Amino acid sequence: MTHHLTTERMHDLLDGRLSPDESARARTHLARCAVCREAYEVLQGLVSELGGLPREARVPDGLWQGIEARIGPREQSSNTGTQAAGGPEGADVLSLGEARGRRRRLAFTVPQLAAAALVVALVSGGGMWMALSRPAGSGPSPVATARPAGGLGTAARMAASGDAAYDQALLQLQALVDQGRSILAPETVNTLDRSLRTIDDAIAQIREALAKDPSSKLLNRMLINQQRTKLRVLKQAATAMQARS
Amino acid sequence: MNGVVIGALMALSMAQQTDTVFPAAGVKSLDVEAPGGSIVVTGWDRDEIRVQAGHSHRTRVDIRRTGDRVSIEAEADRGPAGAVDFTISAPRATSVSLEGMYTDITVDGLDGDVDAETLQGDVTVKGGSGSVKASATAGKILVQGARGTIDVESTAGGIRLVDVGGTVTGESVGGSIWFENAHAKSVDVGTTGGTIRYEGTLDPNGIYSFGSFGGSVTLVLPEGTPASLSLSSVHGSAMTNLGGEMQRLRSGGRHQIDVNGGGAVVEVESFGGRVAVLRKGTEDTVPGGDDEVADSDDFTGIVHTFEPGDFVSPGDLAGLDHLAGLEALTGLGATIQRSVQAALRQSGVDGWRNVGGR
């Protein structure tokens, strides 16, 4: 097994800046190394999501500050890609327009990208909230909603690693969805509730297992996947409510 | 009698009929929105588009063309539009974006990209060589014969993929994900409460990832398939006989096994269910092999949250024979209890003891 790919190497691969030989070697390594492959996929997804951002997006008053505070302090860039993928969160919050403009010149850390993508998710949730809140016939929402091009998967997958920040952000999105429950048919709401309970039970069981084996990569990945799934379901509910409102 | 009355009322409520044909020259994509009812789009060999729609008198169908895009929507002058049953024929190369709330969606015989999304309803896509995206919050998804980039999501329903190739990504919370006669070049699928079964072939250079939280994951592959397996189950068992003799692996760890010289990269994992990579033809003879719950230690392999009409594997309910009745619920996690109870209730089974006595 060759050495793991660095974040910089992954960025170069993503940007097509490697020679054909280097690119082939990197891809061969990715095909064989699950750890690097996972980190690369996360990076690939997040960069793709950032690519879908508008240059300007305004979040509802107060929401941004709350998210920014929860995501945490700025973290210096690391060149260890695999550590970035599984390492502690403490992410830089990027200006959305800035992130898009700079993404080809800077090698963002995965947590940095995750933070930006999480904001995208919540901006979208904020857009839904504004849509639900505004009086009927009052025209379009003033909030520019940004939808990630590739869904929320990779964003949440990484963002989920910062449990406390993610939980708080998730609660906020959950509250937004709760406000719009009456918009959907009871049967649909029941289905969503049942699904969310299933996910919450899974998260609880994984956390219980993690308490006994905190370093388990398998359990950590499962936790992140379930949190990602929960975010997707909430986002799906929010989108449906927005369409019905 | 009631059925006759209801049928007559439904006929009256759908008394209006839209039926129009217009040239398809220059049309690349078709957008259809229906708040309820159904959308059926079929590819044909004529260079025109036909739109048939059954709807109530207060709902009308709005068809607009902007450049190379045609949008078709249900509209109403006052209040929200009612349900519409769309039947649309379009040239095979047309790309479609179909969106519904309480709507069943069917696409058949199109080669263009397909994007179908509904909140409560089933999605069926037959054929397709481009991008196929299908999403149902509370409904089943069937994709058959698609070859391109397939992306399927169902929150509460099952996902069934028949004779599919290309790249497949998929996710469900409560439903199972089943592949039949698949020949995908890469797969990345996961479910929280359902099972996963992949029966088909692997590309030697492909990358495959299958994950279930509470259900079993079973791959049934042709003899001699070269693969680099990574099998993990936190609480369930892991096994493979793809390379010859059956290897039973301990739970809790990740097992890396190269079989037949190594090849396709295959990751299979579950928290509570059994993971198995089996040689085709042995799945019915291996104890605990094909979606069967082998023993009480592997009880979580039966965890599902079925929806009525969900895809239920032959072993799903048979596996319950291993549990001795209601008492068996004691000590199981809340997810498992709820899931099993839901499976029983929705399968019309009258209580635990009846199942245990099967």
Coordinates of C-alpha atoms in Angstrom, one line a residue:
Chain A
M1 CA 0.0 0.0 0.0
T2 CA 1.4 3.4 -1.0
H3 CA 1.2 6.4 1.2
H4 CA -2.2 8.1 1.6
L5 CA -3.0 11.0 -0.7
T6 CA -2.7 14.5 0.8
T7 CA -5.5 16.9 0.5
E8 CA -3.4 19.0 -1.9
R9 CA -2.9 16.0 -4.1
M10 CA -6.6 15.3 -4.1
H11 CA -7.3 18.9 -5.0
D12 CA -4.8 18.7 -7.9
L13 CA -6.5 15.5 -9.1
L14 CA -9.9 17.2 -8.9
D15 CA -8.6 20.2 -10.8
G16 CA -7.0 18.1 -13.5
R17 CA -3.5 19.5 -12.6
L18 CA -1.8 16.1 -12.4
S19 CA 0.1 14.6 -15.3
P20 CA -1.6 11.5 -16.9
D21 CA 0.8 9.2 -15.0
E22 CA 0.3 11.0 -11.7
S23 CA -3.4 11.0 -12.2
A24 CA -3.4 7.3 -13.0
R25 CA -1.3 6.5 -9.9
A26 CA -3.6 8.6 -7.7
R27 CA -6.7 7.0 -9.1
T28 CA -5.2 3.5 -8.7
H29 CA -4.5 4.4 -5.1
L30 CA -8.1 5.7 -4.6
A31 CA -9.5 2.5 -6.0
R32 CA -7.6 0.4 -3.5
C33 CA -7.6 2.6 -0.4
A34 CA -11.0 3.0 1.2
V35 CA -9.8 5.7 3.6
C36 CA -8.5 8.0 0.8
R37 CA -11.4 7.2 -1.4
E38 CA -13.8 8.3 1.2
A39 CA -11.9 11.5 1.8
Y40 CA -11.7 12.2 -1.9
E41 CA -15.4 11.6 -2.4
V42 CA -16.2 14.0 0.3
L43 CA -13.9 16.6 -1.1
Q44 CA -15.3 16.0 -4.6
G45 CA -18.9 16.3 -3.4
L46 CA -18.2 19.4 -1.4
V47 CA -16.4 21.2 -4.2
S48 CA -19.2 20.3 -6.5
E49 CA -21.7 21.7 -4.1
L50 CA -19.8 24.9 -3.7
G51 CA -19.7 25.1 -7.5
G52 CA -23.5 25.4 -7.4
L53 CA -23.6 28.4 -5.1
P54 CA -24.8 31.7 -6.3
R55 CA -22.3 34.5 -5.8
E56 CA -24.5 36.2 -3.3
A57 CA -26.9 34.6 -0.9
R58 CA -28.4 36.3 2.1
V59 CA -29.6 34.3 5.1
P60 CA -32.3 35.5 7.4
D61 CA -31.2 37.9 10.1
G62 CA -29.7 36.1 13.0
L63 CA -29.5 32.7 11.4
W64 CA -26.0 33.2 10.0
Q65 CA -24.6 34.4 13.3
G66 CA -26.0 31.4 15.0
I67 CA -24.7 29.0 12.5
E68 CA -21.3 30.7 12.4
A69 CA -21.0 30.5 16.1
R70 CA -21.9 26.8 16.2
I71 CA -19.6 25.7 13.4
G72 CA -16.7 26.9 15.4
P73 CA -13.4 28.8 15.2
R74 CA -11.2 29.1 12.2
E75 CA -8.8 26.2 11.6
Q76 CA -5.6 26.3 9.8
S77 CA -5.3 24.2 6.7
S78 CA -4.0 20.8 7.0
N79 CA -2.3 18.8 4.3
T80 CA -3.2 15.4 5.7
G81 CA -6.2 14.5 3.7
T82 CA -7.1 11.4 5.6
Q83 CA -6.9 13.2 8.9
A84 CA -9.0 16.0 7.6
A85 CA -11.7 13.5 6.7
G86 CA -11.9 12.0 10.0
G87 CA -10.4 14.6 12.2
P88 CA -11.9 16.9 14.7
E89 CA -14.1 19.7 13.4
G90 CA -13.3 23.3 13.8
A91 CA -14.0 24.7 10.5
D92 CA -13.5 27.9 8.8
V93 CA -16.8 29.5 7.7
L94 CA -16.5 30.9 4.2
S95 CA -18.3 33.6 2.5
L96 CA -20.4 31.9 -0.1
G97 CA -19.4 34.1 -2.9
E98 CA -15.8 34.1 -1.8
A99 CA -15.8 30.3 -1.5
R100 CA -17.0 29.9 -5.1
G101 CA -14.5 32.4 -6.4
R102 CA -11.5 31.0 -4.6
R103 CA -12.1 27.4 -4.8
R104 CA -9.8 26.8 -7.7
R105 CA -7.0 28.6 -6.2
L106 CA -7.1 27.4 -2.6
A107 CA -6.9 23.9 -1.3
F108 CA -9.7 24.1 1.3
T109 CA -9.7 21.6 4.1
V110 CA -12.6 19.3 4.1
P111 CA -14.0 20.8 7.3
Q112 CA -13.9 24.2 5.7
L113 CA -15.8 23.0 2.7
A114 CA -18.2 21.1 5.0
A115 CA -18.9 24.3 6.9
A116 CA -19.7 26.2 3.8
A117 CA -21.9 23.4 2.5
L118 CA -23.7 23.2 5.8
V119 CA -24.5 26.8 5.5
V120 CA -25.9 26.2 2.1
A121 CA -28.2 23.6 3.6
L122 CA -29.4 26.0 6.2
V123 CA -29.8 28.9 3.9
S124 CA -32.1 26.7 1.9
G125 CA -33.9 25.8 5.1
G126 CA -34.1 29.5 5.9
G127 CA -35.6 30.1 2.5
M128 CA -38.3 27.6 3.3
W129 CA -38.9 29.3 6.6
M130 CA -39.3 32.7 5.0
A131 CA -41.6 31.2 2.4
L132 CA -43.8 29.8 5.1
S133 CA -43.7 32.9 7.2
R134 CA -44.5 35.5 4.6
P135 CA -48.1 36.6 4.2
A136 CA -50.0 35.1 1.2
G137 CA -49.5 37.1 -1.9
S138 CA -46.6 39.1 -0.6
G139 CA -44.4 38.2 -3.4
P140 CA -41.2 36.2 -3.6
S141 CA -39.0 35.7 -0.6
P142 CA -36.2 38.2 -0.2
V143 CA -33.9 35.4 0.7
A144 CA -31.8 34.0 -2.1
T145 CA -31.9 30.3 -1.5
A146 CA -28.9 28.3 -2.6
R147 CA -29.4 24.6 -3.3
P148 CA -26.4 22.4 -3.4
A149 CA -25.9 21.0 -6.8
G150 CA -25.2 17.5 -5.5
G151 CA -27.6 17.3 -2.6
L152 CA -26.7 17.5 1.0
G153 CA -25.0 14.2 1.3
T154 CA -21.3 15.1 1.4
A155 CA -21.9 18.3 3.2
A156 CA -23.7 16.7 6.0
R157 CA -21.4 13.7 6.1
M158 CA -18.6 15.9 7.1
A159 CA -20.5 18.5 9.0
A160 CA -22.0 15.8 11.1
S161 CA -18.6 15.1 12.6
G162 CA -18.9 18.1 14.8
D163 CA -21.7 16.6 16.9
A164 CA -22.6 19.6 19.0
A165 CA -22.6 22.0 16.1
Y166 CA -24.5 19.6 13.8
D167 CA -27.1 18.8 16.5
Q168 CA -27.8 22.5 17.0
A169 CA -28.0 23.2 13.3
L170 CA -30.2 20.2 12.9
L171 CA -32.5 21.3 15.6
Q172 CA -32.9 24.6 13.9
L173 CA -33.8 22.9 10.6
Q174 CA -36.2 20.6 12.5
A175 CA -37.9 23.6 14.0
L176 CA -38.3 25.1 10.6
V177 CA -39.9 21.9 9.3
D178 CA -42.2 21.6 12.4
Q179 CA -43.6 25.0 11.6
G180 CA -44.9 23.7 8.2
R181 CA -46.3 20.4 9.3
S182 CA -49.9 21.4 8.7
I183 CA -49.1 22.0 5.0
L184 CA -48.7 18.3 4.3
A185 CA -51.3 15.6 4.5
P186 CA -51.4 13.8 7.9
E187 CA -50.4 10.5 6.2
T188 CA -47.3 12.1 4.8
V189 CA -46.4 13.7 8.1
N190 CA -46.8 10.4 9.8
T191 CA -44.5 8.8 7.2
L192 CA -41.9 11.5 7.8
D193 CA -42.2 11.2 11.5
R194 CA -41.8 7.4 11.4
S195 CA -38.8 7.7 9.2
L196 CA -37.2 10.3 11.5
R197 CA -37.9 8.1 14.5
T198 CA -36.2 5.2 12.7
I199 CA -33.2 7.4 12.0
D200 CA -33.1 8.8 15.6
D201 CA -33.2 5.3 17.0
A202 CA -30.4 4.2 14.7
I203 CA -28.3 7.3 15.8
A204 CA -29.0 6.5 19.4
Q205 CA -27.9 2.9 19.0
I206 CA -24.8 3.9 17.2
R207 CA -23.9 6.5 19.8
E208 CA -24.4 3.9 22.5
A209 CA -22.0 1.6 20.6
L210 CA -19.6 4.5 20.1
A211 CA -19.5 5.2 23.8
K212 CA -17.9 1.8 24.2
D213 CA -15.7 2.0 21.2
P214 CA -15.1 5.7 20.5
S215 CA -12.3 5.2 18.0
S216 CA -14.3 2.8 15.7
K217 CA -14.1 4.3 12.2
L218 CA -17.0 2.0 11.1
L219 CA -19.3 3.3 13.9
N220 CA -18.2 6.9 13.2
R221 CA -19.0 6.5 9.6
M222 CA -22.3 4.9 10.3
L223 CA -23.2 7.8 12.6
I224 CA -22.3 10.3 10.0
N225 CA -24.3 8.5 7.4
Q226 CA -27.4 8.4 9.6
Q227 CA -27.0 12.1 10.4
R228 CA -26.7 12.8 6.7
T229 CA -29.8 10.8 6.0
K230 CA -31.7 12.7 8.7
L231 CA -30.7 16.0 7.1
R232 CA -31.8 14.7 3.7
V233 CA -35.2 13.8 5.0
L234 CA -35.6 17.1 6.8
K235 CA -34.5 18.9 3.6
Q236 CA -37.0 16.8 1.6
A237 CA -39.8 17.7 4.0
A238 CA -38.8 21.4 3.8
T239 CA -38.8 21.4 0.0
A240 CA -42.2 19.7 -0.1
M241 CA -43.6 22.2 2.3
Q242 CA -42.2 25.0 0.3
A243 CA -43.8 23.7 -2.8
R244 CA -47.2 23.4 -1.1
S245 CA -47.1 26.7 0.6
Chain B
M1 CA -72.2 -1.2 -4.2
N2 CA -70.2 1.4 -2.5
G3 CA -67.4 0.7 -5.0
V4 CA -69.8 1.4 -7.8
V5 CA -70.9 4.7 -6.3
I6 CA -67.3 5.8 -5.6
G7 CA -66.3 4.7 -9.1
A8 CA -69.1 6.8 -10.6
L9 CA -68.1 9.8 -8.4
M10 CA -64.5 9.4 -9.5
A11 CA -65.6 9.3 -13.1
L12 CA -67.6 12.5 -12.7
S13 CA -64.8 14.3 -10.9
M14 CA -62.4 13.4 -13.7
A15 CA -65.0 14.3 -16.4
Q16 CA -62.8 16.8 -18.1
Q17 CA -60.4 15.5 -20.7
T18 CA -57.5 17.3 -22.3
D19 CA -56.1 15.7 -25.5
T20 CA -53.8 17.6 -27.7
V21 CA -50.9 16.9 -30.1
F22 CA -48.2 19.4 -31.1
P23 CA -44.9 19.2 -33.0
A24 CA -41.9 18.1 -31.1
A25 CA -39.3 19.6 -33.5
G26 CA -36.7 21.4 -31.4
V27 CA -38.1 20.2 -28.1
K28 CA -35.4 18.8 -25.9
S29 CA -37.0 18.6 -22.5
L30 CA -40.4 18.3 -21.0
D31 CA -41.4 19.5 -17.5
V32 CA -44.6 18.2 -16.0
E33 CA -46.0 19.1 -12.6
A34 CA -49.1 17.5 -11.0
P35 CA -50.2 18.0 -7.4
G36 CA -52.0 14.7 -7.4
G37 CA -53.1 11.9 -9.7
S38 CA -50.5 10.3 -12.1
I39 CA -48.0 11.1 -14.7
V40 CA -47.3 8.5 -17.4
V41 CA -44.7 9.4 -20.1
T42 CA -44.0 7.0 -22.9
G43 CA -41.4 7.3 -25.6
W44 CA -42.6 6.9 -29.2
D45 CA -41.1 7.2 -32.7
R46 CA -43.1 10.1 -33.9
D47 CA -41.8 13.7 -33.9
E48 CA -44.7 15.1 -31.9
I49 CA -45.9 15.2 -28.4
R50 CA -49.3 14.1 -27.3
V51 CA -50.8 15.2 -24.0
Q52 CA -53.8 13.5 -22.6
A53 CA -55.1 14.5 -19.2
G54 CA -58.1 13.6 -17.1
H55 CA -59.0 16.2 -14.5
S56 CA -61.9 17.9 -12.8
H57 CA -63.8 20.8 -14.4
R58 CA -62.1 23.4 -12.2
T59 CA -58.6 22.3 -13.1
R60 CA -57.0 23.0 -16.4
V61 CA -53.8 21.9 -18.1
D62 CA -51.4 24.7 -19.0
I63 CA -48.9 23.8 -21.8
R64 CA -46.1 26.3 -22.6
R65 CA -43.1 26.2 -24.7
T66 CA -40.0 28.3 -24.0
G67 CA -37.2 27.6 -26.4
D68 CA -36.4 23.9 -26.4
R69 CA -38.4 23.3 -23.3
V70 CA -42.1 22.5 -22.9
S71 CA -43.7 22.8 -19.5
I72 CA -47.0 21.2 -18.6
E73 CA -48.7 22.1 -15.4
A74 CA -52.1 21.6 -13.7
E75 CA -53.6 25.0 -12.9
A76 CA -56.8 26.3 -11.3
D77 CA -58.3 29.8 -11.3
R78 CA -59.2 29.6 -7.7
G79 CA -57.3 27.6 -5.1
P80 CA -54.9 24.8 -5.8
A81 CA -55.2 22.6 -8.8
G82 CA -56.8 19.3 -8.4
A83 CA -55.5 15.8 -9.3
V84 CA -54.7 15.2 -12.9
D85 CA -54.0 11.9 -14.7
F86 CA -51.5 12.7 -17.4
T87 CA -50.7 10.3 -20.2
I88 CA -48.0 11.8 -22.4
S89 CA -46.2 10.4 -25.5
A90 CA -43.0 12.1 -26.6
P91 CA -40.0 11.3 -28.8
R92 CA -37.6 8.9 -27.2
A93 CA -34.7 11.4 -27.0
T94 CA -36.7 13.8 -24.9
S95 CA -35.5 14.5 -21.4
V96 CA -38.2 14.8 -18.8
S97 CA -38.5 16.4 -15.4
L98 CA -41.6 15.2 -13.6
E99 CA -42.7 16.5 -10.3
G100 CA -45.7 15.5 -8.1
M101 CA -46.9 15.7 -4.6
Y102 CA -49.5 12.9 -4.2
T103 CA -48.7 11.5 -7.6
D104 CA -47.6 8.2 -9.2
I105 CA -45.1 8.6 -11.9
T106 CA -44.2 6.2 -14.7
V107 CA -41.7 6.7 -17.5
D108 CA -41.3 4.1 -20.2
G109 CA -39.0 4.0 -23.2
L110 CA -37.2 7.3 -23.1
D111 CA -33.5 7.6 -23.8
G112 CA -33.2 11.2 -22.5
D113 CA -32.5 12.2 -18.9
V114 CA -35.2 11.4 -16.5
D115 CA -35.8 13.3 -13.2
A116 CA -38.9 12.1 -11.4
E117 CA -39.8 13.2 -7.9
T118 CA -43.0 12.7 -5.9
L119 CA -43.9 13.2 -2.2
Q120 CA -46.4 10.4 -1.8
G121 CA -46.6 8.0 -4.7
D122 CA -44.7 5.4 -6.6
V123 CA -42.1 6.0 -9.3
T124 CA -41.5 3.6 -12.1
V125 CA -38.8 4.1 -14.8
K126 CA -38.3 1.6 -17.6
G127 CA -35.4 2.0 -19.9
G128 CA -33.2 5.0 -20.2
S129 CA -29.5 5.4 -21.1
G130 CA -28.9 8.9 -19.6
S131 CA -29.3 10.2 -16.1
V132 CA -32.2 8.6 -14.2
K133 CA -33.1 10.3 -11.0
A134 CA -36.1 9.0 -9.0
S135 CA -37.2 10.1 -5.6
A136 CA -40.3 9.3 -3.5
T137 CA -40.7 10.3 0.0
A138 CA -43.4 7.8 0.8
G139 CA -43.5 5.4 -2.1
K140 CA -41.8 2.6 -3.9
I141 CA -39.4 3.0 -6.7
L142 CA -38.8 0.6 -9.6
V143 CA -36.1 1.2 -12.2
Q144 CA -35.9 -1.4 -14.9
G145 CA -33.5 -1.7 -17.9
A146 CA -31.8 1.7 -17.3
R147 CA -28.1 2.0 -18.3
G148 CA -26.9 5.4 -17.4
T149 CA -26.3 7.2 -14.1
I150 CA -29.0 6.1 -11.8
D151 CA -29.8 7.9 -8.5
V152 CA -32.7 6.7 -6.4
E153 CA -34.1 7.9 -3.1
S154 CA -37.0 6.7 -1.1
T155 CA -37.6 7.7 2.4
A156 CA -40.2 5.2 3.4
G157 CA -40.6 2.8 0.5
G158 CA -38.6 0.0 -1.1
I159 CA -36.4 0.4 -4.1
R160 CA -36.1 -2.3 -6.8
L161 CA -33.6 -2.1 -9.6
V162 CA -34.0 -4.7 -12.3
D163 CA -31.5 -5.3 -15.2
V164 CA -29.7 -2.0 -14.5
G165 CA -26.2 -1.1 -15.6
G166 CA -24.1 2.0 -15.3
T167 CA -23.6 3.9 -12.0
V168 CA -26.1 3.4 -9.2
T169 CA -26.5 5.5 -6.1
G170 CA -29.4 5.0 -3.8
E171 CA -30.8 5.6 -0.3
S172 CA -33.8 4.6 1.7
V173 CA -34.7 5.0 5.4
G174 CA -37.3 2.4 5.9
G175 CA -37.3 0.4 2.7
S176 CA -35.2 -2.3 1.2
I177 CA -33.0 -2.0 -1.9
W178 CA -33.1 -4.9 -4.2
F179 CA -31.1 -5.4 -7.4
E180 CA -32.1 -8.2 -9.8
N181 CA -29.9 -9.2 -12.7
A182 CA -27.8 -6.1 -12.2
H183 CA -24.6 -5.3 -14.1
A184 CA -23.7 -2.0 -12.6
K185 CA -20.2 -0.5 -13.0
S186 CA -20.4 1.1 -9.6
V187 CA -22.9 1.1 -6.7
D188 CA -23.3 3.2 -3.6
V189 CA -26.5 2.4 -1.7
G190 CA -27.6 2.5 1.9
T191 CA -30.7 2.0 4.0
T192 CA -31.4 2.5 7.6
G193 CA -34.0 -0.1 8.3
G194 CA -34.3 -2.2 5.2
T195 CA -32.3 -5.0 3.7
I196 CA -30.1 -4.8 0.6
R197 CA -29.7 -7.6 -2.0
Y198 CA -27.6 -7.4 -5.1
E199 CA -27.9 -10.2 -7.5
G200 CA -25.9 -9.7 -10.7
T201 CA -22.4 -9.2 -11.9
L202 CA -19.6 -6.9 -11.0
D203 CA -17.2 -4.9 -13.2
P204 CA -13.6 -6.0 -12.3
N205 CA -12.6 -2.4 -12.1
G206 CA -15.8 -1.2 -10.4
I207 CA -16.3 0.1 -6.9
Y208 CA -19.3 -1.0 -4.9
S209 CA -20.6 0.0 -1.5
F210 CA -23.6 -1.4 0.3
G211 CA -24.6 -0.4 3.8
S212 CA -27.6 -1.1 6.0
F213 CA -28.0 0.0 9.6
G214 CA -30.5 -2.6 10.8
G215 CA -31.0 -5.0 7.9
S216 CA -29.0 -7.7 6.2
V217 CA -26.9 -7.1 3.1
T218 CA -26.6 -10.0 0.6
L219 CA -24.7 -10.1 -2.6
V220 CA -25.2 -13.0 -4.9
L221 CA -22.5 -13.2 -7.6
P222 CA -21.4 -15.5 -10.3
E223 CA -18.8 -18.2 -9.5
G224 CA -15.3 -16.9 -10.2
T225 CA -16.1 -13.2 -9.7
P226 CA -12.8 -11.5 -8.8
A227 CA -13.4 -9.1 -5.9
S228 CA -11.6 -7.4 -3.1
L229 CA -14.1 -7.6 -0.3
S230 CA -14.4 -5.6 2.8
L231 CA -17.1 -7.0 5.1
S232 CA -18.2 -5.5 8.4
S233 CA -21.1 -6.0 10.8
V234 CA -21.1 -4.6 14.2
H235 CA -23.5 -7.0 15.8
G236 CA -24.4 -9.4 13.0
S237 CA -22.5 -12.1 11.3
A238 CA -20.4 -11.9 8.1
M239 CA -19.8 -14.6 5.6
T240 CA -18.7 -15.4 2.1
N241 CA -18.3 -18.4 -0.1
L242 CA -17.5 -16.5 -3.2
G243 CA -14.0 -17.9 -3.2
G244 CA -14.9 -21.5 -2.5
E245 CA -15.4 -22.7 1.0
M246 CA -17.7 -20.8 3.3
Q247 CA -15.9 -18.3 5.5
R248 CA -17.8 -17.3 8.6
L249 CA -16.3 -14.1 10.1
R250 CA -16.6 -12.7 13.5
S251 CA -18.8 -9.6 14.1
G252 CA -17.5 -6.3 15.2
G253 CA -14.5 -6.0 12.8
R254 CA -13.7 -5.3 9.2
H255 CA -12.6 -8.2 7.2
Q256 CA -10.6 -7.7 4.0
I257 CA -10.7 -10.6 1.7
D258 CA -9.4 -10.9 -1.9
V259 CA -11.3 -13.6 -3.7
N260 CA -10.4 -15.1 -7.1
G261 CA -7.3 -12.9 -7.2
G262 CA -9.0 -9.7 -6.2
G263 CA -10.8 -7.3 -8.4
A264 CA -13.9 -5.2 -8.0
V265 CA -13.7 -3.2 -4.7
V266 CA -16.7 -4.2 -2.6
E267 CA -17.6 -2.8 0.8
V268 CA -20.5 -4.3 2.6
E269 CA -21.5 -3.2 6.1
S270 CA -24.3 -3.4 8.6
F271 CA -24.8 -2.4 12.2
G272 CA -27.2 -5.1 13.3
G273 CA -27.8 -7.3 10.2
R274 CA -25.9 -10.1 8.6
V275 CA -23.6 -9.4 5.6
A276 CA -23.0 -12.1 3.1
V277 CA -21.3 -12.3 -0.3
L278 CA -22.5 -15.6 -1.8
R279 CA -21.8 -17.6 -4.9
K280 CA -24.8 -17.8 -7.2
G281 CA -26.6 -21.0 -6.8
T282 CA -25.7 -21.4 -3.1
E283 CA -27.8 -18.7 -1.7
D284 CA -30.7 -21.0 -1.0
T285 CA -28.6 -23.8 0.4
V286 CA -26.4 -21.8 2.8
P287 CA -27.8 -21.7 6.3
G288 CA -28.6 -18.1 6.9
G289 CA -27.6 -17.4 3.3
D290 CA -30.2 -15.6 1.4
D291 CA -32.0 -13.1 3.7
E292 CA -32.6 -15.7 6.3
V293 CA -32.1 -15.1 10.0
A294 CA -29.7 -17.7 11.0
D295 CA -29.8 -17.5 14.7
S296 CA -30.9 -15.3 17.6
D297 CA -27.6 -13.5 17.6
D298 CA -28.4 -12.3 14.2
F299 CA -32.0 -11.3 14.9
T300 CA -31.4 -7.8 13.6
G301 CA -31.2 -9.2 10.2
I302 CA -35.0 -9.1 10.0
V303 CA -35.3 -5.4 10.8
H304 CA -37.5 -3.7 8.2
T305 CA -40.0 -1.0 8.2
F306 CA -42.3 -2.3 5.5
E307 CA -44.8 -0.3 3.6
P308 CA -47.8 -1.9 2.2
G309 CA -46.7 -3.5 -1.1
D310 CA -43.1 -3.1 -0.2
F311 CA -40.6 -5.6 -1.6
V312 CA -40.3 -8.3 1.0
S313 CA -37.6 -10.9 0.6
P314 CA -38.6 -14.5 1.0
G315 CA -36.7 -14.7 4.2
D316 CA -38.1 -11.6 5.8
L317 CA -41.0 -13.2 7.5
A318 CA -39.7 -16.7 7.5
G319 CA -36.9 -15.4 9.6
L320 CA -39.4 -14.6 12.3
D321 CA -39.7 -18.3 12.9
H322 CA -36.5 -18.1 14.8
L323 CA -38.2 -15.9 17.4
A324 CA -40.4 -17.6 19.9
G325 CA -43.2 -15.1 20.0
L326 CA -43.9 -11.8 21.7
E327 CA -41.4 -12.6 24.4
A328 CA -38.7 -12.4 21.9
L329 CA -39.2 -8.6 21.7
T330 CA -37.9 -8.3 25.2
G331 CA -34.5 -6.9 25.2
L332 CA -34.5 -5.8 21.6
G333 CA -33.8 -2.2 20.7
A334 CA -36.7 0.2 20.1
T335 CA -36.0 0.4 16.4
I336 CA -36.1 -3.4 16.1
Q337 CA -39.3 -3.6 18.1
R338 CA -41.1 -1.0 16.1
S339 CA -39.9 -2.3 12.8
V340 CA -40.9 -5.8 13.5
Q341 CA -44.3 -4.8 14.8
A342 CA -44.8 -2.6 11.7
A343 CA -43.8 -5.5 9.5
L344 CA -46.3 -7.7 11.1
R345 CA -49.0 -5.2 11.1
Q346 CA -48.6 -4.2 7.5
S347 CA -48.2 -7.7 6.3
G348 CA -51.6 -8.5 7.8
V349 CA -50.2 -11.0 10.2
D350 CA -52.3 -11.4 13.3
G351 CA -49.8 -11.2 16.0
W352 CA -46.4 -12.6 16.9
R353 CA -47.5 -16.1 17.8
N354 CA -49.1 -16.7 14.4
V355 CA -45.9 -15.9 12.7
G356 CA -43.8 -17.9 15.2
G357 CA -46.1 -20.8 14.4
R358 CA -45.6 -20.7 10.7

